[in-house]
Amino acid sequence: MSDKPVFVTKPHLPPLAEFIPYLEKIWESRILTNCGAFHQQLEDELGKYLGLEHIALFTNGTIALVTALQALRISGEVVTTPYSFVATSHSLLWNGIKPVFVDIDRNTLNLDPARIEAAITPQTTAILAVHCYGHPCDVEAIQIVADSYNLKVIYDAAHAFGVEDAQGSILRHGDLSALSFHATKVFNTFEGGAIVCPDAKSKVRIDQLKNFGHAGEVTVVAPGINGKMSEFNAALGLVQLKHLDRALAQRKRIDAAYRERLEGVKGIRCLNGAGEKVANYAYFPILVDSGYPISRDGLYDKLKEVGIHPRRYFFPLISDFPMYRGLPSARRENLPVAAQAAQQVLCLPIYPDLELSIVEEIVQLISSQ
Ligand code: T4K
């Protein structure tokens, strides 16, 4: 096995030499933050790359989510998934909103639109869904329910950078989508995030909210927060973008290698896409079922013994954490599919420069139990 530990991901970085000239410009201009030139340039270039017009950069994906909910003035109850990173539900609690957990679809592990209606009450104002692992939600079905009950739709698109359906970016769906550019994501700015806005007017409001609510030097129009991305992070994003297509192609190769080699291993299911036209291969989740000789946790331990560090994203379920488990919707009987997925899933290492020989060794270990 590799002499160095192999983690679930390794952040992609451009050659340092390409970043230095950007740092020199920052040192020269002394503009470090507050929506400077690199911030503006990255918003423009991301817009072109993703085929979207209105993107507001953020300091991270969590503050982007919190702000998206503020921007839409969401309150009361919000229907959401228990099968995600905890930031999804935390963004609701930070806004004083009650999460109402609804089970996920067995095949995609995304919020199951067929179960949303039963969770709606007079207090429900929105649906917060996650494109889990970058696989798109059933956006049409979710929109139909939202339209029937006059609900807003927010997508936690932390995993979904660059993913497209037949008409273009999946980030255009819903009222707002929030992205993460964290170190562990397909496109990273060390820390960072963004909100994809439908129009210029909503971007103005979101830009104000991420800048303390300022609308000019002496005018404050809302109780905003500091959610601005710094010039350092924006500059890194500009350099990262130049290498992104290659990094995505490398991820695709690794995804294909795992799929080919794991096919036919009894008790192991590789999660398939959810009909996306362009995938981003952000994660490689497998599901370990009862047909496999050892449990998911047994396999997790075996891999760790030899220096391979997969992750059990998403175990425990959000609804099992102390600040959520008292909610009626957090009951196990309400979430059987999510509860089972949380016991079965293992995200195997995937990142652009993961050697195929390591993929081979991981598969060898999995198939020899
Ligand atoms: N919504 C969803 C659906 C999300 O998945 C996330 C974040 C958010 C919202 C919030 O977005 P941000 O506010 O984070 O922008 C990681 C990430 O910290 C988190 O961003 C991510 N989701 C979540 C799924 O995974 P941990 O606690 O598992 O990270 P950590 O530090 O254990 O990193 C995993 C592995 O990556 C490490 O074993 C080694 C490697 N690594 C990590 C970092 C940070 C590196 O090699 N270098 C690094 O700098 O949460």
mmCIF file with all atom_site columns, C-alpha atoms and ligand atoms in Angstrom, residues 7-11 60-63 65 84-85 87-88 130 156 158-159 180-185 191-192 283 311 313-314, ligand 1:
data_model
loop_
_atom_site.group_PDB
_atom_site.id
_atom_site.type_symbol
_atom_site.label_atom_id
_atom_site.label_alt_id
_atom_site.label_comp_id
_atom_site.label_asym_id
_atom_site.label_entity_id
_atom_site.label_seq_id
_atom_site.pdbx_PDB_ins_code
_atom_site.Cartn_x
_atom_site.Cartn_y
_atom_site.Cartn_z
_atom_site.occupancy
_atom_site.B_iso_or_equiv
_atom_site.pdbx_formal_charge
_atom_site.auth_seq_id
_atom_site.auth_comp_id
_atom_site.auth_asym_id
_atom_site.auth_atom_id
_atom_site.pdbx_PDB_model_num
ATOM   1  C CA  . PHE A 1 7   ? -7.366  10.633 2.465  1.00 0.00 ? 7   PHE A CA  1
ATOM   2  C CA  . VAL A 1 8   ? -10.861 10.856 1.033  1.00 0.00 ? 8   VAL A CA  1
ATOM   3  C CA  . THR A 1 9   ? -9.705  13.925 -0.839 1.00 0.00 ? 9   THR A CA  1
ATOM   4  C CA  . LYS A 1 10  ? -6.614  16.017 -1.475 1.00 0.00 ? 10  LYS A CA  1
ATOM   5  C CA  . PRO A 1 11  ? -7.176  19.646 -2.408 1.00 0.00 ? 11  PRO A CA  1
ATOM   6  C CA  . ASN A 1 60  ? -17.688 30.041 2.726  1.00 0.00 ? 60  ASN A CA  1
ATOM   7  C CA  . GLY A 1 61  ? -20.639 27.857 1.798  1.00 0.00 ? 61  GLY A CA  1
ATOM   8  C CA  . THR A 1 62  ? -22.258 27.967 5.237  1.00 0.00 ? 62  THR A CA  1
ATOM   9  C CA  . ILE A 1 63  ? -22.493 31.760 5.349  1.00 0.00 ? 63  ILE A CA  1
ATOM   10 C CA  . LEU A 1 65  ? -26.608 29.298 2.904  1.00 0.00 ? 65  LEU A CA  1
ATOM   11 C CA  . SER A 1 84  ? -26.186 15.870 4.275  1.00 0.00 ? 84  SER A CA  1
ATOM   12 C CA  . PHE A 1 85  ? -23.339 17.672 5.960  1.00 0.00 ? 85  PHE A CA  1
ATOM   13 C CA  . ALA A 1 87  ? -24.136 22.822 7.746  1.00 0.00 ? 87  ALA A CA  1
ATOM   14 C CA  . THR A 1 88  ? -27.329 22.337 5.724  1.00 0.00 ? 88  THR A CA  1
ATOM   15 C CA  . VAL A 1 130 ? -29.151 19.186 -1.387 1.00 0.00 ? 130 VAL A CA  1
ATOM   16 C CA  . ASP A 1 156 ? -27.552 23.525 -1.079 1.00 0.00 ? 156 ASP A CA  1
ATOM   17 C CA  . ALA A 1 158 ? -22.089 22.672 -2.052 1.00 0.00 ? 158 ALA A CA  1
ATOM   18 C CA  . HIS A 1 159 ? -21.218 19.495 -4.004 1.00 0.00 ? 159 HIS A CA  1
ATOM   19 C CA  . SER A 1 180 ? -19.015 25.789 -1.359 1.00 0.00 ? 180 SER A CA  1
ATOM   20 C CA  . PHE A 1 181 ? -15.438 26.381 -2.514 1.00 0.00 ? 181 PHE A CA  1
ATOM   21 C CA  . HIS A 1 182 ? -13.960 24.695 0.562  1.00 0.00 ? 182 HIS A CA  1
ATOM   22 C CA  . ALA A 1 183 ? -10.563 22.971 0.290  1.00 0.00 ? 183 ALA A CA  1
ATOM   23 C CA  . THR A 1 184 ? -12.308 19.599 -0.060 1.00 0.00 ? 184 THR A CA  1
ATOM   24 C CA  . LYS A 1 185 ? -14.487 20.643 -2.992 1.00 0.00 ? 185 LYS A CA  1
ATOM   25 C CA  . GLU A 1 191 ? -12.360 28.586 1.938  1.00 0.00 ? 191 GLU A CA  1
ATOM   26 C CA  . GLY A 1 192 ? -15.116 30.149 -0.117 1.00 0.00 ? 192 GLY A CA  1
ATOM   27 C CA  . TYR A 1 283 ? -17.265 12.009 -4.376 1.00 0.00 ? 283 TYR A CA  1
ATOM   28 C CA  . ARG A 1 311 ? -15.244 8.819  5.030  1.00 0.00 ? 311 ARG A CA  1
ATOM   29 C CA  . TYR A 1 313 ? -20.406 10.874 4.539  1.00 0.00 ? 313 TYR A CA  1
ATOM   30 C CA  . PHE A 1 314 ? -23.180 11.151 5.818  1.00 0.00 ? 314 PHE A CA  1
HETATM 31 N N1  . T4K B 2 .   ? -23.477 21.896 2.571  1.00 0.00 ? 1   T4K B N1  1
HETATM 32 C C1  . T4K B 2 .   ? -22.935 20.721 2.263  1.00 0.00 ? 1   T4K B C1  1
HETATM 33 C C2  . T4K B 2 .   ? -23.799 19.687 1.621  1.00 0.00 ? 1   T4K B C2  1
HETATM 34 C C3  . T4K B 2 .   ? -21.585 20.478 2.526  1.00 0.00 ? 1   T4K B C3  1
HETATM 35 O O1  . T4K B 2 .   ? -21.031 19.281 2.209  1.00 0.00 ? 1   T4K B O1  1
HETATM 36 C C4  . T4K B 2 .   ? -20.808 21.495 3.107  1.00 0.00 ? 1   T4K B C4  1
HETATM 37 C C5  . T4K B 2 .   ? -19.426 21.265 3.415  1.00 0.00 ? 1   T4K B C5  1
HETATM 38 C C6  . T4K B 2 .   ? -21.423 22.740 3.394  1.00 0.00 ? 1   T4K B C6  1
HETATM 39 C C7  . T4K B 2 .   ? -22.776 22.896 3.119  1.00 0.00 ? 1   T4K B C7  1
HETATM 40 C C8  . T4K B 2 .   ? -20.680 23.882 4.006  1.00 0.00 ? 1   T4K B C8  1
HETATM 41 O O2  . T4K B 2 .   ? -19.741 24.458 3.137  1.00 0.00 ? 1   T4K B O2  1
HETATM 42 P P1  . T4K B 2 .   ? -18.435 25.212 3.773  1.00 0.00 ? 1   T4K B P1  1
HETATM 43 O O3  . T4K B 2 .   ? -18.959 26.168 4.815  1.00 0.00 ? 1   T4K B O3  1
HETATM 44 O O4  . T4K B 2 .   ? -17.538 24.178 4.335  1.00 0.00 ? 1   T4K B O4  1
HETATM 45 O O5  . T4K B 2 .   ? -17.848 25.933 2.578  1.00 0.00 ? 1   T4K B O5  1
HETATM 46 C C9  . T4K B 2 .   ? -15.536 18.502 5.162  1.00 0.00 ? 1   T4K B C9  1
HETATM 47 C C10 . T4K B 2 .   ? -15.497 19.970 4.844  1.00 0.00 ? 1   T4K B C10 1
HETATM 48 O O6  . T4K B 2 .   ? -14.909 20.746 5.883  1.00 0.00 ? 1   T4K B O6  1
HETATM 49 C C11 . T4K B 2 .   ? -16.823 20.557 4.507  1.00 0.00 ? 1   T4K B C11 1
HETATM 50 O O7  . T4K B 2 .   ? -16.561 21.747 3.766  1.00 0.00 ? 1   T4K B O7  1
HETATM 51 C C12 . T4K B 2 .   ? -17.635 19.620 3.638  1.00 0.00 ? 1   T4K B C12 1
HETATM 52 N N2  . T4K B 2 .   ? -18.953 20.078 3.377  1.00 0.00 ? 1   T4K B N2  1
HETATM 53 C C13 . T4K B 2 .   ? -17.736 18.254 4.305  1.00 0.00 ? 1   T4K B C13 1
HETATM 54 C C14 . T4K B 2 .   ? -18.518 17.262 3.486  1.00 0.00 ? 1   T4K B C14 1
HETATM 55 O O8  . T4K B 2 .   ? -16.432 17.742 4.447  1.00 0.00 ? 1   T4K B O8  1
HETATM 56 P P2  . T4K B 2 .   ? -14.759 17.260 7.297  1.00 0.00 ? 1   T4K B P2  1
HETATM 57 O O9  . T4K B 2 .   ? -14.923 17.559 8.741  1.00 0.00 ? 1   T4K B O9  1
HETATM 58 O O10 . T4K B 2 .   ? -15.022 15.899 6.829  1.00 0.00 ? 1   T4K B O10 1
HETATM 59 O O11 . T4K B 2 .   ? -13.315 17.755 6.776  1.00 0.00 ? 1   T4K B O11 1
HETATM 60 P P3  . T4K B 2 .   ? -11.880 17.195 7.097  1.00 0.00 ? 1   T4K B P3  1
HETATM 61 O O12 . T4K B 2 .   ? -11.076 18.326 7.624  1.00 0.00 ? 1   T4K B O12 1
HETATM 62 O O13 . T4K B 2 .   ? -11.947 15.959 7.914  1.00 0.00 ? 1   T4K B O13 1
HETATM 63 O O14 . T4K B 2 .   ? -11.333 16.862 5.642  1.00 0.00 ? 1   T4K B O14 1
HETATM 64 C C15 . T4K B 2 .   ? -11.534 15.638 4.976  1.00 0.00 ? 1   T4K B C15 1
HETATM 65 C C16 . T4K B 2 .   ? -10.204 15.161 4.418  1.00 0.00 ? 1   T4K B C16 1
HETATM 66 O O15 . T4K B 2 .   ? -9.744  16.052 3.421  1.00 0.00 ? 1   T4K B O15 1
HETATM 67 C C17 . T4K B 2 .   ? -9.090  15.084 5.443  1.00 0.00 ? 1   T4K B C17 1
HETATM 68 O O16 . T4K B 2 .   ? -9.053  13.801 5.969  1.00 0.00 ? 1   T4K B O16 1
HETATM 69 C C18 . T4K B 2 .   ? -7.836  15.388 4.664  1.00 0.00 ? 1   T4K B C18 1
HETATM 70 C C19 . T4K B 2 .   ? -8.332  16.195 3.474  1.00 0.00 ? 1   T4K B C19 1
HETATM 71 N N3  . T4K B 2 .   ? -7.981  17.612 3.605  1.00 0.00 ? 1   T4K B N3  1
HETATM 72 C C20 . T4K B 2 .   ? -8.844  18.467 4.243  1.00 0.00 ? 1   T4K B C20 1
HETATM 73 C C21 . T4K B 2 .   ? -8.549  19.802 4.357  1.00 0.00 ? 1   T4K B C21 1
HETATM 74 C C22 . T4K B 2 .   ? -9.477  20.741 5.065  1.00 0.00 ? 1   T4K B C22 1
HETATM 75 C C23 . T4K B 2 .   ? -6.792  18.071 3.086  1.00 0.00 ? 1   T4K B C23 1
HETATM 76 O O17 . T4K B 2 .   ? -5.996  17.290 2.540  1.00 0.00 ? 1   T4K B O17 1
HETATM 77 N N4  . T4K B 2 .   ? -6.507  19.407 3.170  1.00 0.00 ? 1   T4K B N4  1
HETATM 78 C C24 . T4K B 2 .   ? -7.326  20.301 3.796  1.00 0.00 ? 1   T4K B C24 1
HETATM 79 O O18 . T4K B 2 .   ? -7.024  21.497 3.845  1.00 0.00 ? 1   T4K B O18 1
HETATM 80 O O19 . T4K B 2 .   ? -15.694 18.304 6.550  1.00 0.00 ? 1   T4K B O19 1
#
